[in-house]
Coordinates of C-alpha atoms in Angstrom, one line a residue:
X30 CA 12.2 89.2 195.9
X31 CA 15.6 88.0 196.9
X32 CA 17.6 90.7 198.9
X33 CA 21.0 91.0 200.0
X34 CA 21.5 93.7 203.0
X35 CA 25.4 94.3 202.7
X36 CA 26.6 96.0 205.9
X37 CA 29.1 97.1 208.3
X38 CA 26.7 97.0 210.9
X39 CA 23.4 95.2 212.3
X40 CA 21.3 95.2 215.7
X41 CA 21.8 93.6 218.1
X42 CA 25.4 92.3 216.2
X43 CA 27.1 95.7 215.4
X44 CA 26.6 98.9 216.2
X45 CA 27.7 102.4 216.0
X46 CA 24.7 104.4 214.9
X47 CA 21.3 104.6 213.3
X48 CA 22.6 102.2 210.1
X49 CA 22.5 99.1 212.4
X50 CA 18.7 99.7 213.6
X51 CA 17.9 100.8 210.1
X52 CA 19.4 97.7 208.3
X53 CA 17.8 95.1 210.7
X54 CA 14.4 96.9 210.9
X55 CA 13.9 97.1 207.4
X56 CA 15.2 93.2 206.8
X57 CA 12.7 92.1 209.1
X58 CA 9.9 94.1 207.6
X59 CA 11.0 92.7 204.0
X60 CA 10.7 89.3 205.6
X61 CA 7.4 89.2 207.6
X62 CA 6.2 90.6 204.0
X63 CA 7.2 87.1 202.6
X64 CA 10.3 88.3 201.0
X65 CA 13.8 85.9 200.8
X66 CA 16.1 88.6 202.9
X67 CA 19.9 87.8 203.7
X68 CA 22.1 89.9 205.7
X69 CA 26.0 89.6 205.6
X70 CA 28.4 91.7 207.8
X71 CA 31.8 91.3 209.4
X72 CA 32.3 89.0 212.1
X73 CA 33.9 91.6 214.7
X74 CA 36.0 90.3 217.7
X75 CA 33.2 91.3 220.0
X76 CA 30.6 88.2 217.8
X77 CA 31.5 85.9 220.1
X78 CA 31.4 82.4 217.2
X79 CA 29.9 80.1 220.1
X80 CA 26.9 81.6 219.3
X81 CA 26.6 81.1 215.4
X82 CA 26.9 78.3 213.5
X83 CA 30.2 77.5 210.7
X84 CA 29.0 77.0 207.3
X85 CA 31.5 73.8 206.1
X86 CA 34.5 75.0 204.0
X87 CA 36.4 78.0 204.0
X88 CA 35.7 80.5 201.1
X89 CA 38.1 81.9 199.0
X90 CA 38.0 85.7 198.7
X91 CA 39.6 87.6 196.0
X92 CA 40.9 91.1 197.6
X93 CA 43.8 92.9 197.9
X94 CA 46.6 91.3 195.7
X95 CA 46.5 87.9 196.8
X96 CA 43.6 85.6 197.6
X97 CA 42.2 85.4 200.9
X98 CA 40.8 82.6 202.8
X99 CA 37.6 83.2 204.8
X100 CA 35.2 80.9 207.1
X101 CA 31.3 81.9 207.2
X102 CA 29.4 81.7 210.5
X103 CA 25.2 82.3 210.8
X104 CA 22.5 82.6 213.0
X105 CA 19.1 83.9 212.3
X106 CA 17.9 87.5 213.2
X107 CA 16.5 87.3 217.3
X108 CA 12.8 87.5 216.9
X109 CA 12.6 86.6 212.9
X110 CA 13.6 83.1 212.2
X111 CA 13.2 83.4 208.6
X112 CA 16.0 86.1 208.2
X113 CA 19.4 84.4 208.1
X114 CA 22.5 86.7 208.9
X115 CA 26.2 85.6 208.0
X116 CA 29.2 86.7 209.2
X117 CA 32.4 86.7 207.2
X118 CA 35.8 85.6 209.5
X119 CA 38.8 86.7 208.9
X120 CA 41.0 87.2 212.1
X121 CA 43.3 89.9 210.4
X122 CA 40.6 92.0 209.0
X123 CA 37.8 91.8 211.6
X124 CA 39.3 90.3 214.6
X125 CA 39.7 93.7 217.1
X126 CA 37.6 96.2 218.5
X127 CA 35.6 98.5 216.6
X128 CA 34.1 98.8 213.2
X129 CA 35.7 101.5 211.8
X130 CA 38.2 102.4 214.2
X131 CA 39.0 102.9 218.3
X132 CA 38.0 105.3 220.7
X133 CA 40.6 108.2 219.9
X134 CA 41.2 107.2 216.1
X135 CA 39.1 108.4 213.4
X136 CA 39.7 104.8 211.3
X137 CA 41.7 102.1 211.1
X138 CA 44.4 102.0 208.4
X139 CA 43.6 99.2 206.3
X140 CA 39.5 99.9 206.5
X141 CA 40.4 99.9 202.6
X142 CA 41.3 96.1 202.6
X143 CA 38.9 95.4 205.4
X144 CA 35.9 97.0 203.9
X145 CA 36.6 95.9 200.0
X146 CA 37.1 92.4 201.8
X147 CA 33.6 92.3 202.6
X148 CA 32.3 93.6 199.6
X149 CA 34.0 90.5 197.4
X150 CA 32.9 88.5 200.2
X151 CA 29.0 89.1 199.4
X152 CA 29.6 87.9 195.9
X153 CA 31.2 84.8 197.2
X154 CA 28.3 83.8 199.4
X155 CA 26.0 84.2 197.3
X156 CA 27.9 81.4 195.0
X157 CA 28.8 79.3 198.0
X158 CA 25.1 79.1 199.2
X159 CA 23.9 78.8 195.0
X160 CA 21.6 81.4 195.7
X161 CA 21.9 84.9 193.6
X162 CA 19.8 88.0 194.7
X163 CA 17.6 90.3 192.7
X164 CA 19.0 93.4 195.0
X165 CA 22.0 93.9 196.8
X166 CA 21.6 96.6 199.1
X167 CA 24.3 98.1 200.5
X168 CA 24.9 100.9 203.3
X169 CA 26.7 104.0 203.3
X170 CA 30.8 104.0 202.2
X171 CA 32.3 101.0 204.1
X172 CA 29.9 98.7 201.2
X173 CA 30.7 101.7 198.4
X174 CA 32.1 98.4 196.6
X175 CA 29.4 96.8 195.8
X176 CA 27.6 98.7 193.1
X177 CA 31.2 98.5 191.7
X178 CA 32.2 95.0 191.5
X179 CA 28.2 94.4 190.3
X180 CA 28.5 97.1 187.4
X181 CA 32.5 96.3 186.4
X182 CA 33.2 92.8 187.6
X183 CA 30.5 90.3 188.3
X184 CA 27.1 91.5 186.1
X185 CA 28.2 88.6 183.9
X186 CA 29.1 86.1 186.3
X187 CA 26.0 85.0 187.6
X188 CA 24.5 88.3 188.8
X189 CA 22.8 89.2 185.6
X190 CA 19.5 89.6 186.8
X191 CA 20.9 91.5 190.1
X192 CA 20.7 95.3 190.7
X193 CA 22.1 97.3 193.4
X194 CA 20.8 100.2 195.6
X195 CA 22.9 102.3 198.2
X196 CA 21.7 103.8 200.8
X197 CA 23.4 106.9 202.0
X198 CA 22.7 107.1 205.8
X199 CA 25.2 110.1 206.5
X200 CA 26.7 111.7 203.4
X201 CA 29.2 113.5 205.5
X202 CA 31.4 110.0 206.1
X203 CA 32.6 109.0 202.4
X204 CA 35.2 106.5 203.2
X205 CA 38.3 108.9 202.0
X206 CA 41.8 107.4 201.8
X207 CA 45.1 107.8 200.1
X208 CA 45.6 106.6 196.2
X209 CA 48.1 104.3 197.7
X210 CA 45.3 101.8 199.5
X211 CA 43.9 101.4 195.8
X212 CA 45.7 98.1 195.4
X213 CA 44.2 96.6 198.6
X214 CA 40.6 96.7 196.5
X215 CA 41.3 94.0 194.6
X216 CA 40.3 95.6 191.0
X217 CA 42.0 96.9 187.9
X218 CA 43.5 99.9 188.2
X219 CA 40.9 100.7 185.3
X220 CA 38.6 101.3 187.4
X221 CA 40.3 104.1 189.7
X222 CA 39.3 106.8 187.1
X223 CA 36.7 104.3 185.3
X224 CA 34.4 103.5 188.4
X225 CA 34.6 107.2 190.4
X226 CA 37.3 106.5 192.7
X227 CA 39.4 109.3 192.3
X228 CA 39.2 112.4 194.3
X229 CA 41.3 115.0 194.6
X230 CA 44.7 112.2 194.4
X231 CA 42.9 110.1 196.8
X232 CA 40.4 107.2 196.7
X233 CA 36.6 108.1 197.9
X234 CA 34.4 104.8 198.3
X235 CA 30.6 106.1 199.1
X236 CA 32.0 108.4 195.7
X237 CA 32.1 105.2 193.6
X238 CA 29.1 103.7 195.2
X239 CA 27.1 106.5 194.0
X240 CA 28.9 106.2 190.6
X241 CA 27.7 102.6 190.2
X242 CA 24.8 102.0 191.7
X243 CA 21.8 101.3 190.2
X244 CA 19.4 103.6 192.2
X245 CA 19.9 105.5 195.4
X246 CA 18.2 106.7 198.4
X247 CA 19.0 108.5 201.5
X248 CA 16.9 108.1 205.3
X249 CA 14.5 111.1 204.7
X250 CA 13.0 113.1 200.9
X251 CA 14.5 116.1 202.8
X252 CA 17.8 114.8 203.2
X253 CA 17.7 113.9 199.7
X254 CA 17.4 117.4 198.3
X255 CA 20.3 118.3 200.8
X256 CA 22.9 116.2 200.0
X257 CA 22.2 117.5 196.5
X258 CA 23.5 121.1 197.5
X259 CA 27.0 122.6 198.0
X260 CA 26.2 123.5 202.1
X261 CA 25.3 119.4 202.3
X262 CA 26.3 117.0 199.4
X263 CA 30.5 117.3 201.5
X264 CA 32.1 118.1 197.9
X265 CA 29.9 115.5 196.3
X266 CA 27.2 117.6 195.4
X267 CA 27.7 117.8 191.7
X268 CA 27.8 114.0 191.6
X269 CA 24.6 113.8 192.9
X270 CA 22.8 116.5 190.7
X271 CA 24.1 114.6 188.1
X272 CA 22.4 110.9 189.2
X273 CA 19.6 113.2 190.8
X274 CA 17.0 110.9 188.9
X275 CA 18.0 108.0 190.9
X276 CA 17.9 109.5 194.4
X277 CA 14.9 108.7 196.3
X278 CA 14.4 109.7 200.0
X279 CA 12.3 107.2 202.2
X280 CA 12.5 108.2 206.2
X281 CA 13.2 105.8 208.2
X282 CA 10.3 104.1 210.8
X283 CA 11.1 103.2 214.1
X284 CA 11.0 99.7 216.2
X285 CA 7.8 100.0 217.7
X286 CA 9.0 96.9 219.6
X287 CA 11.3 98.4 221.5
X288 CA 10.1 102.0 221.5
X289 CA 6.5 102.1 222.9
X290 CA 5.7 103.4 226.2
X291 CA 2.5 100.7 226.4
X292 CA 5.3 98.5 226.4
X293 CA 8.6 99.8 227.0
X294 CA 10.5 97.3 229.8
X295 CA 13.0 99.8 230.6
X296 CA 10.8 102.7 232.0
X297 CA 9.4 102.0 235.3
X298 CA 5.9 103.2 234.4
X299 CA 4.0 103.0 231.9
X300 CA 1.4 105.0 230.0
X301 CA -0.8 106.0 226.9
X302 CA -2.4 108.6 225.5
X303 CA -5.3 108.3 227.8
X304 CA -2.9 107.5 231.0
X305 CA -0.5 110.1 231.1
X306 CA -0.2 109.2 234.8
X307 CA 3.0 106.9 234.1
X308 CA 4.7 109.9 232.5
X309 CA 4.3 112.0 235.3
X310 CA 6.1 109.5 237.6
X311 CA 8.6 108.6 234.6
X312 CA 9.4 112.6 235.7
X313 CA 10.0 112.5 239.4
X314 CA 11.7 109.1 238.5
X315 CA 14.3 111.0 235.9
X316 CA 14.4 113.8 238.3
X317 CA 15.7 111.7 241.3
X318 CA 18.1 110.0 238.9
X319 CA 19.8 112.5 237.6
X320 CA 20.0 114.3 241.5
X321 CA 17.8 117.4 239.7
X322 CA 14.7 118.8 242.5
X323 CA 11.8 116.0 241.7
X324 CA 9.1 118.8 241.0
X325 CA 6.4 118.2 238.4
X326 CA 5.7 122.0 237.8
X327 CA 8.8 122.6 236.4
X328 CA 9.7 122.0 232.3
X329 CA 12.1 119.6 231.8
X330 CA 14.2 119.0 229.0
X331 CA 16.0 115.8 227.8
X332 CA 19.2 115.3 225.5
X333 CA 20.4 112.2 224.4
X334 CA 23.4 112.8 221.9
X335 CA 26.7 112.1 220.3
X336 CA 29.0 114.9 221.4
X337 CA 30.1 115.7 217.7
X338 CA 29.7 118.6 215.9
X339 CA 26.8 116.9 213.5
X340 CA 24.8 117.6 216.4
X341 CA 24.8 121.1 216.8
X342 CA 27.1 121.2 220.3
X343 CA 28.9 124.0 220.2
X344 CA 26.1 126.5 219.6
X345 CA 24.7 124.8 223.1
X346 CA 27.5 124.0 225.0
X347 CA 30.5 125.8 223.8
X348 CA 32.3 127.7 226.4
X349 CA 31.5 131.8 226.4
X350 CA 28.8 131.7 223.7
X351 CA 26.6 128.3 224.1
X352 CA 22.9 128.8 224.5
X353 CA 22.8 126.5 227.4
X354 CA 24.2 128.4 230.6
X355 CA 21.7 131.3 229.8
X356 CA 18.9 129.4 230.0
X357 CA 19.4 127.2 232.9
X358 CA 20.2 131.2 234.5
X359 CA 17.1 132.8 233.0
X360 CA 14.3 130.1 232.6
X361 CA 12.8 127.7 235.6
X362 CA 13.5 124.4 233.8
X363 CA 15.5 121.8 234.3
X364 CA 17.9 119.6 231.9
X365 CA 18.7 115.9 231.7
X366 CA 22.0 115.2 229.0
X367 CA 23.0 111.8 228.2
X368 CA 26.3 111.6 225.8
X369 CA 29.7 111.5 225.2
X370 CA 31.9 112.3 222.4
X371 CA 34.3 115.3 221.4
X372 CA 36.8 115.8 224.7
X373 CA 36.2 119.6 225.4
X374 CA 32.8 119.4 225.2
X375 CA 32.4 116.3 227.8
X376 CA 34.6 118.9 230.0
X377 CA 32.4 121.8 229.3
X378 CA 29.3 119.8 230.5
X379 CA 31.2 119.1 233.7
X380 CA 32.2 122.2 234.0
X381 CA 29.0 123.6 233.5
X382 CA 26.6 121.4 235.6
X383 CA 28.8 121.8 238.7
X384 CA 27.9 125.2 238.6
X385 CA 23.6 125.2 237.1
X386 CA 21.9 122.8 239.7
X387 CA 19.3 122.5 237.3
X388 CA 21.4 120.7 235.0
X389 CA 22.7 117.4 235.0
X390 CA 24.6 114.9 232.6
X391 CA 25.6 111.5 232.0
X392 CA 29.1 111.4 229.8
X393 CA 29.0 107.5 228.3
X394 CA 25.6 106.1 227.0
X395 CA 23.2 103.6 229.0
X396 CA 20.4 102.4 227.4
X397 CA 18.0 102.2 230.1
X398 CA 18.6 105.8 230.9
X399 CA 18.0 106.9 227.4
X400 CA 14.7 105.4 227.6
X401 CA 13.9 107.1 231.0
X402 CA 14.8 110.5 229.2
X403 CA 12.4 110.3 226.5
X404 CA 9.6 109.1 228.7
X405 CA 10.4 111.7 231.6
X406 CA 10.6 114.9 229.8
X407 CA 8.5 117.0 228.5
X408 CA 10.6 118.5 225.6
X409 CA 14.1 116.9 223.8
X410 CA 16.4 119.1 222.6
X411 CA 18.0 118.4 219.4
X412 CA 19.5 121.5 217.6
X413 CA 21.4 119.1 214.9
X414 CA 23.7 121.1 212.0
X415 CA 22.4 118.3 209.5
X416 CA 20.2 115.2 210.6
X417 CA 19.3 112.4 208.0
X418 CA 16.7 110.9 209.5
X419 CA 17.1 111.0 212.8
X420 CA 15.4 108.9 215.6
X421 CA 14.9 110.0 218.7
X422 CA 12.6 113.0 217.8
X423 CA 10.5 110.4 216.7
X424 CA 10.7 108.0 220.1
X425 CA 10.0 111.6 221.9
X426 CA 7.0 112.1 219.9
X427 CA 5.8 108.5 220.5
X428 CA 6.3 109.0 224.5
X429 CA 4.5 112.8 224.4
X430 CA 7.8 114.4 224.9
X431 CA 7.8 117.8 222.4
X432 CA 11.3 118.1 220.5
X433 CA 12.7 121.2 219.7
X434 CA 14.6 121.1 216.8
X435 CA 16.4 122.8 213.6
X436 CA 14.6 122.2 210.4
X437 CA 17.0 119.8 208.5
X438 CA 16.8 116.2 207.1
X439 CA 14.9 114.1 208.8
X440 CA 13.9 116.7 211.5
X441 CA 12.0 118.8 208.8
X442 CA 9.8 115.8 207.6
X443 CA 8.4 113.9 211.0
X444 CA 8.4 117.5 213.0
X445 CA 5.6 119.6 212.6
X446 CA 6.2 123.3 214.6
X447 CA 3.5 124.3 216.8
X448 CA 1.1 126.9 215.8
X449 CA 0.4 129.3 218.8
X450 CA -3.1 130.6 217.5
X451 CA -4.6 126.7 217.1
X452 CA -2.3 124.1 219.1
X453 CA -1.6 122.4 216.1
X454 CA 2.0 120.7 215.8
X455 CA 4.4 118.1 217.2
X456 CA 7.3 120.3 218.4
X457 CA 9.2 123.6 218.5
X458 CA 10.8 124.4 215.2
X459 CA 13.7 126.8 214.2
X460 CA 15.7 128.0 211.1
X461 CA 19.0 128.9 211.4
X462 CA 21.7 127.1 213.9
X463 CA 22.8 129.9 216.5
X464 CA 23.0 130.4 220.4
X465 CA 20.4 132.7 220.4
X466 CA 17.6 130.7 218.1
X467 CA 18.4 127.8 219.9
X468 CA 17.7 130.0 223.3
X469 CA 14.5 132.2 221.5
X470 CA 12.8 128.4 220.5
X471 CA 13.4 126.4 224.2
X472 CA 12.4 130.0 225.4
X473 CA 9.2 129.4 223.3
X474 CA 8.4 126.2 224.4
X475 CA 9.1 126.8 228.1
X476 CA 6.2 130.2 228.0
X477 CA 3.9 127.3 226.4
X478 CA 4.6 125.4 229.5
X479 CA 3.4 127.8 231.8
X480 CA 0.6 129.3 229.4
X481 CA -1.0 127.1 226.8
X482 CA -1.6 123.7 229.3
X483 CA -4.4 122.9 226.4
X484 CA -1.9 123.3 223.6
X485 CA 0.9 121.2 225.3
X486 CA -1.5 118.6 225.9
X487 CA -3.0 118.6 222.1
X488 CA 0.4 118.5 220.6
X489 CA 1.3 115.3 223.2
X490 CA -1.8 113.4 221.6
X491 CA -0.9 114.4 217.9
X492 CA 2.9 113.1 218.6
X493 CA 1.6 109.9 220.5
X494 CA -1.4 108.8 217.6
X495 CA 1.3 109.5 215.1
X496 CA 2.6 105.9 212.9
X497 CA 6.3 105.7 212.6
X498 CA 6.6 101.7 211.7
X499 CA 8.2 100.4 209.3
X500 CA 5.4 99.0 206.9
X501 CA 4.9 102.1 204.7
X502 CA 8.7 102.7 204.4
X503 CA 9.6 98.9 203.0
X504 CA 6.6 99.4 200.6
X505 CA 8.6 102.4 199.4
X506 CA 11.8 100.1 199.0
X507 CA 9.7 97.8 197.2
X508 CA 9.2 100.0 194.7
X509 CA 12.8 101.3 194.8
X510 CA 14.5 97.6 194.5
X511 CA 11.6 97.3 191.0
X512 CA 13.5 100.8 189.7
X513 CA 17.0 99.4 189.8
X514 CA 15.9 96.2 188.6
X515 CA 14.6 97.8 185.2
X516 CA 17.9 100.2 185.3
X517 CA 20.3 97.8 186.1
X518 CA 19.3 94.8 184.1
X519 CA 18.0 96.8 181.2
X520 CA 21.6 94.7 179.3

């Protein structure tokens, strides 16, 4: 097949989540399979040109109200020479900081333009380069007008025999702006009510994306059924019962490349299943790090996080009622936070860690460290509101560090909860988000600590032998990118 990745973000280009590793992962899996996979995303400020190549001849772009003028730059993904990515350049749209926005903004003001800019850009490529895909894949809101122009505006100009499929990565962004910014899309007014723009007086981009689009699929089956439900579809819910026969939920794998502790350059030992002896030095090695007592009899737990409320923060660090000072007080274990994100709750962990000497935190994100977490603990924390896929309970489970987690998304369908009677499982699992569960389920995992040595150790083997690459999950796309084929091009 011939496959377009549309995107806001790619590894190692772009990045300000799990979208970018998802997007690149699954393109070069589509292309070691022997598939023609293109990826086309903004050139930001921050893609320094030097480094790509200019396609000759700038390419005319019809967004907003008038025409736009855009050059192309490529390169080839590092590490898979046959996937070409291009980058569209346009100083006033792309060149600045940030994808969507800058630290302390929640967007920038003309994402409309910017983002419907790149979505008529992926049409124009393809024409430039004579070469017209069987699938356009696009990712979450910022590429909801894709599935539009294909459907409204360009099935019949050379894209008949294309099909589209979004994938919703986090239903809870949606790309919401005022009615006004409608002009800046470039498309007939039509097409406001016509194409599923309008939401309550406003315009709602991952809204018309799911109106158009020819089949799509969220990061986990669980996630799926979720978005489909008042508590998780974010208003959108009906929408989605409604095209429920074209949602399909494929969890994400992981990059076994750069997530293996056989492997892994940025821990300082390394280990397997039958050597656990680098991930009891990976241990003191976090311990010393993060100035906590290096002592290997005590539990210790990692976190590695976006400080947003997605993630479940306030019932573990909020001041008066978070779960987190009452264990450190109440439990022999230690903690080991790496984030940053919502203001108060970066001062919280201050606050908090200058009085628990068994807890310490890094506010900012270093990649090496992040590494060092999931290799040196024993259990990682993540007690997420909602979780699409999620990633890094499935790095902790490759490195033989339990998670704890709620049973949502992503969570629900790689985790599977311990069984105190047999040792079976992968991790601690709990229901309901609250202080007290989230205290009740580390308390649980910190008694298995002391008492079930065997268990631990048979759930640390079940995590590590588990398969999270990508093969299975691009098979899965496979047959998704056949669906929309027969749906879309069904004239």
């Amino acid at each position: 097949m011939k496959i377009l990745m549309v995107t806001a973000e790619a590894v190692p280009f772009a990045k300000t989540g799990g979208l970018a590793d998802m997007v690149s992962a699954l393109a070069i899996q589509l292309t070691k399979m022997g598939h023609d996979v293109k990826i086309v995303l903004p050139r930001y400020y921050k893609i320094d040109r030097k480094k790509l190549t200019l396609i000759p001849g700038a390419m005319a772009v019809a967004a907003g109200q008038t025409e736009a003028w855009t050059a192309v730059y490529t390169t080839t993904m590092p590490g898979c020479e046959n996937l070409p990515v291009y980058f569209i350049d346009h100083e006033q749209a792309y060149g600045r900081d940030g994808v969507y926005g800058v630290a302390g903004e929640t967007d920038f003001h003309d994402n409309p333009y910017r983002f419907s800019l790149l979505a008529h850009a992926a049409f124009q490529l393809c024409r430039k380069l004579g070469w017209y895909p069987d699938i356009m894949h696009c990712h979450d809101w910022s590429t909801g007008l894709v599935p539009v122009l294909l459907k409204n505006v360009c099935r019949f100009c050379g894209f008949e025999k294309t099909a589209s499929v979004l994938t919703i990565h986090n239903q809870g962004y949606q790309g919401q702006y005022s009615k006004d910014s409608f002009p800046a899309l470039g498309i007939d007014w039509g097409l406001y009510y016509g194409a599923g723009f309008e939401h309550q007086g406003g315009i709602n981009f991952l809204q018309a994306g799911v109106s158009c689009a020819d089949m799509i699929t969220t990061v986990s089956p669980t996630y799926a059924k979720e978005i489909q439900t008042s508590e998780g579809g974010f208003g959108m819910d009906g929408l989605l019962r409604v095209r429920s026969d074209v949602i399909k939920g494929i969890l994400n794998g992981a990059d076994l490349r750069q997530w293996n502790p056989v492997t892994d350059k940025k821990i300082p030992f390394n280990y397997s299943s039958k050597d656990f002896s680098g991930k009891a030095k990976c241990k003191a090695e976090l311990q010393k790090k993060m100035g906590l007592e290096v002592n290997p009899d005590i539990p210790l737990i990692g976190i590695v996080t976006r400080l947003v409320d997605q993630k479940g923060i306030a019932e573990v660090f909020a001041p008066t009622y978070g779960s987190i000072y009452n264990i450190c007080t109440s439990m022999n274990v230690q903690f080991a936070i790496l984030g940053s994100g919502e203001t108060w709750c970066e001062n919280e962990i201050r606050t908090l860690q200058s009085k628990l000497p068994n807890m310490r935190a890094f506010i900012g994100y270093d990649d090496a460290l992040s590494h060092l977490i999931e290799a040196g603990s024993d259990f990682f924390l993540m007690p997420s509101k909602y979780e699409p896929c999620g990633l890094n309970q499935i790095y902790s489970m490759l490195y033989g560090t339990l998670p704890i987690v709620r049973k949502t998304g992503g969570l629900a369908d790689t985790v599977e909860n311990y069984n105190q009677e047999t040792g079976e499982g992968t991790g601690f699992v709990f229901e309901n988000l609250t202080p007290s569960a989230v205290y009740n389920t580390v308390g649980w995992a910190v008694w298995t600590y002391y008492n079930k040595k065997d268990h631990l150790r048979k759930m640390q083997l079940a995590g590590m032998n588990k398969t999270f690459g990508w093969d299975e999950a691009a098979d899965k796309y496979l047959e998704v990118y056949k669906e929309a084929l027969a749906r879309g091009c069904n004239l």
